[in-house]
């Protein structure tokens, strides 16, 4: 089902490369080639040997009355990065809208139901990774259900990427994710400050972003932190942050909900041979 | 999120230029180059230095049982002109339809709710400019709520573009906008006549559109008036109307709800550094 999407990724990168050759220097060209190689490493090769699901089954937890676009982009970009199946678990009212964006998605209108946690738990054995937060909003009922889903996912050792209002929930209750090293948090500037205030007692040292990212990761018990911005900074608390590199002319990650996309595939464990 | 949209604007202008070269004279080519420069001045440059929202957060008030296309076009064209976020405040029934047109939009189904004004007021502190009227219709409840939203927006000194049935409301109650110099009205021929009759006692002098536009603006207390037509006329009551210039072969602004689009970005104040 996602083959068409996956086929698109490589030619698009090729076009970016071509355009960049004519606009930029040899140095940038080398960077672009590295970027192209990175994309190739992430996107699973097409093969006739596998069956649907083996290259990734990803769950997105988000989507409420106001926000339907973010979970759609999160789910679709998982497919575009090579996953086979994207499931969206959202509020009832958001479901028909998210479904209508694309027939590629499997959308469960359960997130505001009284038995939301049980409904999502049924699907957890199938999922390789979970993304929590895009379009979640801050409704009390939804956040309470998401807490239950986080606990159930941790109990199954599932990698979890947390973004947007998922990070707002973590800032309210850092214990939810404390020490869970299969979690990746992807805060922008504001979300980073909020997490820092919740977890570290002293004020953020804005003159040294590298040290701050390392320290927040350590304070959370080596949860991976990806601080989005002009240059994204990534740390797992073991090492000082590494920079990410993105093609020139691309909007900063902090300007949109695009960052969780590749992380979803990277966070997923090697697909089981089932 | 709007990266793709923004990237499209410049190449499209380039194609219009190319087509025009082969069809028209050197004089027109110069006009086109000026138009191209104007577009470049309006569309914010891509940068890695900003975060989401800094290049414009625009609210559209409109969308009812019958009309869902106009608020969609208004909201999407704000994004295409470079804004980061577009919010649509519409009637409940219109919301899933407008949402499903594009995941880029944030759609609030509040305009026919009993507490519509309060619901929209919560979002006003985030907005740089408001567009009132596309797809609004003339339902009494919606118009009453829009009156409250106009008052609340004026109290916050937010620039407001008023079009379509928003202008019908102003023709019923000119006092709503009287003297608010951050308002831009964009009437077509019929809407202009209706406003004139409501505000000026004498009949319109149809032989001198320039004088009429200047006079209506002055009578409204220097509200900016953009009379859409074969040649759009613009006046803030201080100066005689200036002509706008548009590429040949483009529909007159009076033929569709396209005029509000660039005005939304132009009306917005410089984005705050937050």
Short mmCIF file of C-alpha atoms in Angstrom, two decimals:
data_model
loop_
_atom_site.label_atom_id
_atom_site.label_comp_id
_atom_site.label_asym_id
_atom_site.label_seq_id
_atom_site.Cartn_x
_atom_site.Cartn_y
_atom_site.Cartn_z
CA UNK A 1 0.00 0.00 0.00
CA UNK A 2 2.83 2.40 0.78
CA UNK A 3 5.07 1.38 -2.09
CA UNK A 4 4.16 4.43 -4.14
CA UNK A 5 5.02 6.74 -1.30
CA UNK A 6 8.30 5.05 -0.66
CA UNK A 7 9.30 5.24 -4.31
CA UNK A 8 8.85 8.99 -4.18
CA UNK A 9 11.44 9.61 -1.46
CA UNK A 10 14.62 8.89 -3.43
CA UNK A 11 13.79 10.85 -6.63
CA UNK A 12 12.78 13.85 -4.50
CA UNK A 13 16.16 13.77 -2.76
CA UNK A 14 17.77 13.50 -6.19
CA UNK A 15 15.99 16.65 -7.32
CA UNK A 16 17.06 18.48 -4.18
CA UNK A 17 20.64 17.42 -4.94
CA UNK A 18 20.40 18.59 -8.54
CA UNK A 19 19.02 21.95 -7.56
CA UNK A 20 21.65 22.34 -4.90
CA UNK A 21 24.48 21.56 -7.35
CA UNK A 22 23.55 24.57 -9.40
CA UNK A 23 23.07 26.90 -6.46
CA UNK A 24 25.72 26.06 -3.93
CA UNK A 25 29.36 25.21 -3.40
CA UNK A 26 31.29 21.96 -3.44
CA UNK A 27 31.19 21.94 0.34
CA UNK A 28 27.42 22.00 0.38
CA UNK A 29 27.36 19.36 -2.32
CA UNK A 30 29.33 17.03 -0.07
CA UNK A 31 26.90 17.73 2.76
CA UNK A 32 24.01 16.96 0.43
CA UNK A 33 25.59 13.66 -0.60
CA UNK A 34 25.92 12.73 3.06
CA UNK A 35 22.30 13.69 3.60
CA UNK A 36 21.25 11.60 0.62
CA UNK A 37 23.18 8.63 2.02
CA UNK A 38 21.50 9.12 5.40
CA UNK A 39 18.07 9.08 3.76
CA UNK A 40 19.01 5.89 1.89
CA UNK A 41 20.08 4.29 5.17
CA UNK A 42 16.75 5.09 6.80
CA UNK A 43 14.32 4.24 4.02
CA UNK A 44 14.01 0.45 3.77
CA UNK A 45 14.88 -0.97 0.35
CA UNK A 46 11.98 -2.25 -1.70
CA UNK A 47 11.98 -6.02 -1.74
CA UNK A 48 9.74 -8.86 -2.78
CA UNK A 49 10.82 -10.93 0.22
CA UNK A 50 8.76 -9.18 2.88
CA UNK A 51 5.10 -8.89 3.66
CA UNK A 52 3.07 -5.90 4.76
CA UNK A 53 4.04 -4.67 8.20
CA UNK A 54 7.57 -6.01 8.38
CA UNK A 55 9.10 -2.64 7.51
CA UNK A 56 7.36 -0.84 10.33
CA UNK A 57 4.00 -0.42 12.02
CA UNK A 58 3.80 3.00 13.65
CA UNK A 59 1.14 4.39 16.00
CA UNK A 60 0.36 8.10 16.33
CA UNK A 61 -1.47 9.27 19.46
CA UNK A 62 -3.04 12.67 18.78
CA UNK A 63 -5.80 14.52 16.96
CA UNK A 64 -8.61 16.40 18.69
CA UNK A 65 -11.42 18.84 17.88
CA UNK A 66 -9.11 21.67 16.80
CA UNK A 67 -6.07 19.82 15.49
CA UNK A 68 -6.22 17.23 12.77
CA UNK A 69 -3.34 18.22 10.49
CA UNK A 70 -0.43 17.38 12.81
CA UNK A 71 -1.31 13.68 13.37
CA UNK A 72 -1.91 13.35 9.63
CA UNK A 73 1.53 14.75 8.80
CA UNK A 74 3.12 12.55 11.47
CA UNK A 75 1.42 9.40 10.19
CA UNK A 76 2.03 10.11 6.50
CA UNK A 77 5.66 10.99 7.00
CA UNK A 78 6.20 7.69 8.79
CA UNK A 79 4.94 6.01 5.62
CA UNK A 80 7.09 8.25 3.44
CA UNK A 81 10.14 7.36 5.56
CA UNK A 82 9.48 3.72 4.77
CA UNK A 83 7.08 2.32 7.37
CA UNK A 84 4.45 -0.07 6.04
CA UNK A 85 1.49 0.88 8.25
CA UNK A 86 0.48 4.02 10.15
CA UNK A 87 -2.22 3.91 12.80
CA UNK A 88 -3.72 7.10 14.25
CA UNK A 89 -5.44 7.01 17.66
CA UNK A 90 -7.44 10.25 17.96
CA UNK A 91 -10.60 11.79 19.41
CA UNK A 92 -13.87 10.73 17.81
CA UNK A 93 -14.57 14.10 16.19
CA UNK A 94 -11.13 14.25 14.55
CA UNK A 95 -11.31 10.79 13.00
CA UNK A 96 -13.40 11.32 9.84
CA UNK A 97 -11.35 14.39 8.98
CA UNK A 98 -8.00 12.61 9.36
CA UNK A 99 -9.37 9.63 7.41
CA UNK A 100 -10.44 11.96 4.62
CA UNK A 101 -6.91 13.38 4.23
CA UNK A 102 -5.66 10.04 3.00
CA UNK A 103 -6.87 6.47 2.46
CA UNK A 104 -3.34 5.32 3.42
CA UNK A 105 -4.07 5.79 7.13
CA UNK A 106 -5.80 3.53 9.66
CA UNK A 107 -7.62 5.83 12.06
CA UNK A 108 -9.10 4.77 15.41
CA UNK A 109 -11.62 7.23 16.96
CA UNK A 110 -10.94 6.13 20.52
CA UNK A 111 -8.83 8.71 22.35
CA UNK A 112 -11.76 10.40 24.14
CA UNK A 113 -13.70 7.21 24.85
CA UNK A 114 -14.06 5.92 28.44
CA UNK A 115 -12.03 2.81 27.58
CA UNK A 116 -9.42 4.55 25.42
CA UNK A 117 -6.46 2.91 27.16
CA UNK A 118 -7.90 -0.59 26.68
CA UNK A 119 -8.69 0.16 23.03
CA UNK A 120 -5.14 1.30 22.30
CA UNK A 121 -3.59 -1.51 24.39
CA UNK A 122 -5.17 -4.06 22.05
CA UNK A 123 -3.04 -2.65 19.23
CA UNK A 124 0.25 -2.22 21.08
CA UNK A 125 1.52 -5.77 20.35
CA UNK A 126 1.48 -4.87 16.66
CA UNK A 127 3.36 -1.58 16.93
CA UNK A 128 7.11 -1.06 16.50
CA UNK A 129 7.07 2.55 17.70
CA UNK A 130 4.65 5.13 19.05
CA UNK A 131 4.49 8.90 18.48
CA UNK A 132 2.65 10.77 21.20
CA UNK A 133 1.50 14.37 20.96
CA UNK A 134 0.90 15.73 17.43
CA UNK A 135 -2.46 17.55 17.51
CA UNK A 136 -3.17 16.20 20.99
CA UNK A 137 -4.30 19.47 22.58
CA UNK A 138 -4.63 19.89 26.32
CA UNK A 139 -8.05 18.51 27.14
CA UNK A 140 -7.98 16.84 30.57
CA UNK A 141 -9.68 13.64 29.46
CA UNK A 142 -7.35 13.15 26.50
CA UNK A 143 -4.26 13.78 28.64
CA UNK A 144 -5.46 11.32 31.26
CA UNK A 145 -5.94 8.66 28.59
CA UNK A 146 -2.53 9.39 27.11
CA UNK A 147 -0.96 8.83 30.52
CA UNK A 148 -2.45 5.35 30.57
CA UNK A 149 -1.25 4.68 27.03
CA UNK A 150 2.28 5.78 27.94
CA UNK A 151 2.34 3.43 30.94
CA UNK A 152 1.08 0.52 28.85
CA UNK A 153 3.61 1.21 26.09
CA UNK A 154 6.49 1.39 28.57
CA UNK A 155 5.38 -1.94 30.02
CA UNK A 156 5.78 -3.43 26.53
CA UNK A 157 9.16 -1.73 25.99
CA UNK A 158 7.94 0.13 22.91
CA UNK A 159 10.05 3.07 21.63
CA UNK A 160 8.13 6.33 22.06
CA UNK A 161 8.70 9.69 20.34
CA UNK A 162 7.06 12.54 22.26
CA UNK A 163 6.29 15.90 20.62
CA UNK A 164 3.99 18.92 20.88
CA UNK A 165 1.38 18.69 23.66
CA UNK A 166 2.77 15.28 24.57
CA UNK A 167 5.73 17.32 25.85
CA UNK A 168 3.32 19.58 27.73
CA UNK A 169 2.06 16.47 29.54
CA UNK A 170 5.64 15.38 30.35
CA UNK A 171 6.39 18.86 31.72
CA UNK A 172 3.41 18.38 34.08
CA UNK A 173 4.55 14.89 35.12
CA UNK A 174 8.19 14.18 34.26
CA UNK A 175 7.95 10.90 36.21
CA UNK A 176 5.90 9.52 33.31
CA UNK A 177 9.02 9.21 31.19
CA UNK A 178 11.82 9.39 33.81
CA UNK A 179 14.53 6.84 33.04
CA UNK A 180 12.73 5.30 30.06
CA UNK A 181 15.61 5.18 27.62
CA UNK A 182 13.49 4.18 24.68
CA UNK A 183 11.87 7.62 24.71
CA UNK A 184 12.87 10.48 22.40
CA UNK A 185 11.63 13.99 23.25
CA UNK A 186 11.61 16.54 20.43
CA UNK A 187 11.06 19.98 22.04
CA UNK A 188 11.23 23.31 20.23
CA UNK A 189 12.58 26.35 22.09
CA UNK A 190 9.46 26.94 24.19
CA UNK A 191 8.86 23.26 24.93
CA UNK A 192 12.50 22.86 25.96
CA UNK A 193 12.23 25.72 28.47
CA UNK A 194 9.05 24.22 29.91
CA UNK A 195 10.68 20.79 30.36
CA UNK A 196 13.80 22.36 31.87
CA UNK A 197 11.77 24.27 34.45
CA UNK A 198 9.91 21.09 35.37
CA UNK A 199 12.99 18.90 35.71
CA UNK A 200 16.03 21.08 36.55
CA UNK A 201 15.81 23.59 39.37
CA UNK A 202 18.24 26.25 38.07
CA UNK A 203 17.46 28.59 35.15
CA UNK A 204 18.42 27.57 31.58
CA UNK A 205 21.89 28.76 30.51
CA UNK A 206 20.87 30.12 27.13
CA UNK A 207 24.52 30.82 26.22
CA UNK A 208 25.32 27.11 26.10
CA UNK A 209 22.62 25.08 24.38
CA UNK A 210 24.91 22.04 24.10
CA UNK A 211 25.35 21.80 27.86
CA UNK A 212 21.64 22.38 28.47
CA UNK A 213 20.55 19.57 26.15
CA UNK A 214 23.06 17.16 27.71
CA UNK A 215 21.94 18.13 31.19
CA UNK A 216 18.20 17.80 30.52
CA UNK A 217 18.76 14.35 29.04
CA UNK A 218 20.75 13.31 32.11
CA UNK A 219 18.19 14.81 34.50
CA UNK A 220 15.50 12.73 32.77
CA UNK A 221 17.55 9.56 33.25
CA UNK A 222 19.12 9.41 29.77
CA UNK A 223 15.98 9.93 27.79
CA UNK A 224 17.08 11.16 24.32
CA UNK A 225 16.44 14.88 23.83
CA UNK A 226 16.32 16.48 20.38
CA UNK A 227 16.22 20.26 20.73
CA UNK A 228 14.74 21.66 17.51
CA UNK A 229 15.97 24.99 16.20
CA UNK A 230 18.31 26.63 13.72
CA UNK A 231 20.59 23.67 14.40
CA UNK A 232 18.95 20.70 16.06
CA UNK A 233 20.90 19.31 19.03
CA UNK A 234 20.65 15.65 20.01
CA UNK A 235 21.85 14.01 23.22
CA UNK A 236 21.20 10.74 25.05
CA UNK A 237 22.90 12.00 28.18
CA UNK A 238 25.95 9.79 27.52
CA UNK A 239 27.53 12.13 24.99
CA UNK A 240 27.54 15.83 24.38
CA UNK A 241 24.94 16.82 21.80
CA UNK A 242 25.53 16.16 18.11
CA UNK A 243 24.28 18.60 15.49
CA UNK A 244 21.84 17.44 12.93
CA UNK A 245 22.28 18.68 9.38
CA UNK A 246 19.51 19.66 7.00
CA UNK A 247 19.51 20.87 3.40
CA UNK A 248 19.73 24.64 2.85
CA UNK A 249 16.46 26.47 2.23
CA UNK A 250 14.48 24.15 4.48
CA UNK A 251 12.42 25.64 7.29
CA UNK A 252 13.79 25.16 10.77
CA UNK A 253 12.32 22.12 12.52
CA UNK A 254 10.98 24.45 15.15
CA UNK A 255 8.64 25.93 12.53
CA UNK A 256 6.59 22.79 12.01
CA UNK A 257 5.82 19.31 13.17
CA UNK A 258 8.21 17.59 10.79
CA UNK A 259 10.94 16.47 13.16
CA UNK A 260 9.23 13.42 14.56
CA UNK A 261 9.01 11.93 11.11
CA UNK A 262 12.37 10.27 10.57
CA UNK A 263 12.76 9.56 14.28
CA UNK A 264 9.81 7.29 14.13
CA UNK A 265 11.61 4.97 11.78
CA UNK A 266 14.92 5.30 13.57
CA UNK A 267 13.33 4.59 16.93
CA UNK A 268 11.70 1.41 15.74
CA UNK A 269 13.60 -1.77 16.60
CA UNK A 270 14.63 -4.14 13.80
CA UNK A 271 11.36 -5.56 12.50
CA UNK A 272 10.59 -9.01 13.89
CA UNK A 273 10.55 -11.85 11.38
CA UNK A 274 6.85 -12.45 11.59
CA UNK B 1 4.55 22.99 7.56
CA UNK B 2 3.98 25.59 4.87
CA UNK B 3 7.39 25.16 3.32
CA UNK B 4 6.06 23.61 0.15
CA UNK B 5 3.48 26.30 -0.25
CA UNK B 6 5.89 29.12 0.20
CA UNK B 7 8.44 27.61 -2.16
CA UNK B 8 5.79 27.49 -4.86
CA UNK B 9 5.11 31.24 -4.92
CA UNK B 10 8.32 32.43 -6.58
CA UNK B 11 8.52 29.82 -9.39
CA UNK B 12 4.87 30.47 -10.23
CA UNK B 13 5.60 34.17 -10.60
CA UNK B 14 8.56 33.23 -12.77
CA UNK B 15 6.30 31.24 -15.05
CA UNK B 16 3.84 34.11 -15.30
CA UNK B 17 6.76 36.34 -16.28
CA UNK B 18 7.90 33.89 -18.95
CA UNK B 19 4.47 33.58 -20.44
CA UNK B 20 4.08 37.30 -20.48
CA UNK B 21 7.38 37.83 -22.29
CA UNK B 22 6.09 35.91 -25.25
CA UNK B 23 2.70 37.57 -25.36
CA UNK B 24 3.19 41.18 -24.47
CA UNK B 25 5.33 44.26 -24.91
CA UNK B 26 8.42 45.55 -23.13
CA UNK B 27 6.17 47.89 -21.17
CA UNK B 28 4.21 45.01 -19.75
CA UNK B 29 7.40 43.13 -19.02
CA UNK B 30 8.55 46.01 -16.84
CA UNK B 31 5.20 45.96 -15.04
CA UNK B 32 5.58 42.24 -14.49
CA UNK B 33 9.04 42.69 -13.04
CA UNK B 34 7.64 45.27 -10.62
CA UNK B 35 4.85 42.85 -9.72
CA UNK B 36 7.40 40.09 -9.15
CA UNK B 37 9.40 42.40 -6.89
CA UNK B 38 6.23 43.28 -4.95
CA UNK B 39 5.51 39.59 -4.39
CA UNK B 40 9.08 39.06 -3.20
CA UNK B 41 8.68 41.94 -0.77
CA UNK B 42 5.53 40.44 0.73
CA UNK B 43 6.53 36.77 0.99
CA UNK B 44 8.87 36.29 3.98
CA UNK B 45 12.24 34.79 3.09
CA UNK B 46 12.96 31.24 4.24
CA UNK B 47 15.22 31.31 7.26
CA UNK B 48 16.51 28.93 9.88
CA UNK B 49 16.42 31.66 12.53
CA UNK B 50 12.70 31.70 13.26
CA UNK B 51 10.20 29.42 14.90
CA UNK B 52 6.65 28.57 13.92
CA UNK B 53 4.31 31.54 14.11
CA UNK B 54 6.86 34.34 13.82
CA UNK B 55 6.06 34.89 10.14
CA UNK B 56 2.36 35.43 10.77
CA UNK B 57 -0.64 33.93 12.50
CA UNK B 58 -3.84 34.83 10.64
CA UNK B 59 -7.47 34.25 11.67
CA UNK B 60 -10.35 33.85 9.22
CA UNK B 61 -13.91 34.42 10.51
CA UNK B 62 -16.35 32.77 8.12
CA UNK B 63 -17.72 29.47 6.90
CA UNK B 64 -21.33 28.41 7.39
CA UNK B 65 -23.78 25.75 6.27
CA UNK B 66 -23.72 26.86 2.61
CA UNK B 67 -20.26 28.34 2.22
CA UNK B 68 -17.07 26.48 2.96
CA UNK B 69 -14.84 27.29 -0.04
CA UNK B 70 -14.28 31.01 0.61
CA UNK B 71 -12.78 30.67 4.11
CA UNK B 72 -10.60 27.84 2.85
CA UNK B 73 -9.24 29.98 -0.01
CA UNK B 74 -8.71 32.90 2.35
CA UNK B 75 -6.84 30.77 4.89
CA UNK B 76 -4.73 28.90 2.34
CA UNK B 77 -3.76 32.04 0.47
CA UNK B 78 -2.54 33.57 3.72
CA UNK B 79 -0.20 30.56 4.00
CA UNK B 80 0.81 30.89 0.35
CA UNK B 81 1.62 34.56 0.93
CA UNK B 82 4.02 33.47 3.67
CA UNK B 83 2.10 33.29 6.95
CA UNK B 84 3.03 30.41 9.26
CA UNK B 85 -0.39 29.56 10.70
CA UNK B 86 -3.97 30.01 9.51
CA UNK B 87 -6.90 29.60 11.89
CA UNK B 88 -10.50 29.37 10.64
CA UNK B 89 -13.38 30.19 13.00
CA UNK B 90 -16.54 28.82 11.37
CA UNK B 91 -19.94 27.29 12.08
CA UNK B 92 -19.92 23.74 13.45
CA UNK B 93 -21.37 22.18 10.32
CA UNK B 94 -18.76 23.78 8.08
CA UNK B 95 -15.76 22.66 10.13
CA UNK B 96 -15.18 19.04 9.04
CA UNK B 97 -15.50 20.08 5.41
CA UNK B 98 -13.01 22.95 5.69
CA UNK B 99 -10.63 20.75 7.70
CA UNK B 100 -10.76 18.07 5.06
CA UNK B 101 -9.76 20.50 2.29
CA UNK B 102 -6.30 20.74 3.82
CA UNK B 103 -4.39 19.47 6.87
CA UNK B 104 -2.51 22.80 6.84
CA UNK B 105 -5.45 24.60 8.50
CA UNK B 106 -6.51 24.83 12.14
CA UNK B 107 -10.30 24.96 12.15
CA UNK B 108 -12.43 25.92 15.16
CA UNK B 109 -16.13 24.93 14.93
CA UNK B 110 -17.33 27.75 17.20
CA UNK B 111 -19.00 30.52 15.19
CA UNK B 112 -22.58 29.38 15.84
CA UNK B 113 -22.02 28.34 19.45
CA UNK B 114 -23.62 30.31 22.30
CA UNK B 115 -20.18 31.36 23.55
CA UNK B 116 -18.62 32.03 20.14
CA UNK B 117 -17.21 35.44 21.10
CA UNK B 118 -15.49 34.03 24.18
CA UNK B 119 -14.11 31.10 22.19
CA UNK B 120 -12.58 33.39 19.55
CA UNK B 121 -11.37 35.91 22.16
CA UNK B 122 -9.17 33.21 23.67
CA UNK B 123 -7.23 33.07 20.40
CA UNK B 124 -6.99 36.79 19.63
CA UNK B 125 -3.75 37.33 21.60
CA UNK B 126 -2.06 34.93 19.17
CA UNK B 127 -3.27 36.57 15.96
CA UNK B 128 -1.46 39.19 13.88
CA UNK B 129 -4.44 39.92 11.62
CA UNK B 130 -8.06 38.91 11.15
CA UNK B 131 -10.12 38.43 7.97
CA UNK B 132 -13.86 38.72 8.52
CA UNK B 133 -16.48 37.67 6.01
CA UNK B 134 -15.46 34.95 3.54
CA UNK B 135 -18.29 32.39 3.48
CA UNK B 136 -19.96 34.07 6.45
CA UNK B 137 -23.49 34.23 5.06
CA UNK B 138 -26.23 36.34 6.65
CA UNK B 139 -27.57 34.20 9.45
CA UNK B 140 -28.60 36.43 12.38
CA UNK B 141 -26.80 34.39 15.03
CA UNK B 142 -23.52 34.33 13.09
CA UNK B 143 -23.69 38.07 12.39
CA UNK B 144 -24.38 38.80 16.05
CA UNK B 145 -21.35 36.74 17.04
CA UNK B 146 -19.20 38.45 14.42
CA UNK B 147 -20.16 41.83 15.87
CA UNK B 148 -18.80 40.71 19.23
CA UNK B 149 -15.62 39.38 17.59
CA UNK B 150 -15.12 42.70 15.77
CA UNK B 151 -15.47 44.65 19.02
CA UNK B 152 -13.02 42.35 20.81
CA UNK B 153 -10.50 42.57 17.96
CA UNK B 154 -10.69 46.37 17.87
CA UNK B 155 -10.09 46.44 21.63
CA UNK B 156 -6.86 44.52 20.98
CA UNK B 157 -5.88 46.81 18.06
CA UNK B 158 -5.73 43.90 15.61
CA UNK B 159 -5.69 44.72 11.86
CA UNK B 160 -8.93 43.50 10.25
CA UNK B 161 -9.66 42.86 6.57
CA UNK B 162 -13.42 42.80 5.88
CA UNK B 163 -14.85 41.17 2.78
CA UNK B 164 -18.01 39.55 1.41
CA UNK B 165 -20.85 39.28 3.96
CA UNK B 166 -18.62 40.95 6.52
CA UNK B 167 -19.21 44.05 4.35
CA UNK B 168 -22.94 43.39 4.41
CA UNK B 169 -22.76 43.53 8.22
CA UNK B 170 -20.81 46.81 8.04
CA UNK B 171 -23.43 48.25 5.67
CA UNK B 172 -26.06 47.46 8.33
CA UNK B 173 -23.99 48.99 11.13
CA UNK B 174 -21.20 51.27 9.86
CA UNK B 175 -20.49 52.33 13.45
CA UNK B 176 -18.91 48.90 13.97
CA UNK B 177 -15.85 49.98 11.99
CA UNK B 178 -16.17 53.80 12.00
CA UNK B 179 -12.77 55.42 12.58
CA UNK B 180 -10.92 52.13 13.08
CA UNK B 181 -7.92 52.84 10.88
CA UNK B 182 -6.55 49.31 11.12
CA UNK B 183 -9.50 48.10 9.04
CA UNK B 184 -9.35 47.40 5.32
CA UNK B 185 -12.64 47.00 3.44
CA UNK B 186 -12.51 45.18 0.08
CA UNK B 187 -15.89 45.80 -1.63
CA UNK B 188 -16.74 44.82 -5.19
CA UNK B 189 -19.12 47.05 -7.21
CA UNK B 190 -22.30 45.93 -5.47
CA UNK B 191 -20.79 45.92 -1.99
CA UNK B 192 -19.34 49.39 -2.59
CA UNK B 193 -22.77 50.76 -3.54
CA UNK B 194 -24.32 49.22 -0.44
CA UNK B 195 -21.66 50.73 1.84
CA UNK B 196 -22.01 54.11 0.11
CA UNK B 197 -25.76 54.18 0.62
CA UNK B 198 -25.31 53.34 4.29
CA UNK B 199 -22.63 55.93 4.96
CA UNK B 200 -23.00 58.81 2.47
CA UNK B 201 -26.35 60.47 1.91
CA UNK B 202 -25.96 61.53 -1.74
CA UNK B 203 -26.04 59.09 -4.67
CA UNK B 204 -22.75 57.57 -5.95
CA UNK B 205 -21.11 59.58 -8.76
CA UNK B 206 -20.41 56.64 -11.04
CA UNK B 207 -18.48 58.90 -13.45
CA UNK B 208 -15.71 59.45 -10.89
CA UNK B 209 -14.74 56.26 -9.05
CA UNK B 210 -11.57 57.86 -7.69
CA UNK B 211 -13.50 60.58 -5.87
CA UNK B 212 -16.05 58.08 -4.58
CA UNK B 213 -13.45 55.76 -3.05
CA UNK B 214 -11.67 58.69 -1.39
CA UNK B 215 -14.96 60.01 -0.04
CA UNK B 216 -16.19 56.68 1.33
CA UNK B 217 -12.89 56.18 3.13
CA UNK B 218 -13.14 59.68 4.64
CA UNK B 219 -16.78 59.18 5.60
CA UNK B 220 -15.78 56.00 7.47
CA UNK B 221 -13.09 57.90 9.39
CA UNK B 222 -10.10 56.93 7.22
CA UNK B 223 -10.77 53.24 7.09
CA UNK B 224 -8.85 51.90 4.06
CA UNK B 225 -11.16 51.08 1.14
CA UNK B 226 -10.10 48.81 -1.72
CA UNK B 227 -12.68 48.98 -4.48
CA UNK B 228 -12.31 45.83 -6.55
CA UNK B 229 -12.92 46.02 -10.28
CA UNK B 230 -11.25 46.21 -13.65
CA UNK B 231 -8.71 48.41 -11.91
CA UNK B 232 -8.74 48.19 -8.14
CA UNK B 233 -8.75 51.55 -6.38
CA UNK B 234 -7.23 51.97 -2.93
CA UNK B 235 -7.58 54.91 -0.56
CA UNK B 236 -7.02 55.57 3.13
CA UNK B 237 -8.88 58.88 2.96
CA UNK B 238 -5.61 60.84 3.16
CA UNK B 239 -4.74 60.49 -0.48
CA UNK B 240 -6.64 60.08 -3.70
CA UNK B 241 -6.95 56.44 -4.67
CA UNK B 242 -3.97 54.60 -6.11
CA UNK B 243 -4.48 52.01 -8.79
CA UNK B 244 -3.41 48.49 -8.10
CA UNK B 245 -1.82 46.60 -10.94
CA UNK B 246 -2.34 42.94 -11.69
CA UNK B 247 -0.96 40.66 -14.39
CA UNK B 248 -2.93 40.53 -17.66
CA UNK B 249 -5.29 37.62 -18.06
CA UNK B 250 -6.06 37.46 -14.34
CA UNK B 251 -9.70 37.63 -13.26
CA UNK B 252 -10.77 40.96 -11.85
CA UNK B 253 -10.75 41.00 -8.07
CA UNK B 254 -14.45 41.72 -8.19
CA UNK B 255 -15.00 38.26 -9.70
CA UNK B 256 -13.82 36.29 -6.70
CA UNK B 257 -12.72 36.35 -3.12
CA UNK B 258 -9.02 36.57 -3.92
CA UNK B 259 -8.35 40.16 -2.96
CA UNK B 260 -8.18 39.66 0.76
CA UNK B 261 -5.26 37.30 0.34
CA UNK B 262 -2.23 39.56 0.09
CA UNK B 263 -3.87 42.20 2.28
CA UNK B 264 -3.83 39.76 5.14
CA UNK B 265 -0.06 39.67 5.14
CA UNK B 266 0.28 43.38 4.46
CA UNK B 267 -2.12 44.28 7.24
CA UNK B 268 -0.27 42.21 9.79
CA UNK B 269 2.19 44.17 11.94
CA UNK B 270 5.84 43.08 12.02
CA UNK B 271 5.82 39.74 13.85
CA UNK B 272 6.83 40.04 17.50
CA UNK B 273 10.10 38.39 18.53
CA UNK B 274 8.48 35.65 20.58
#
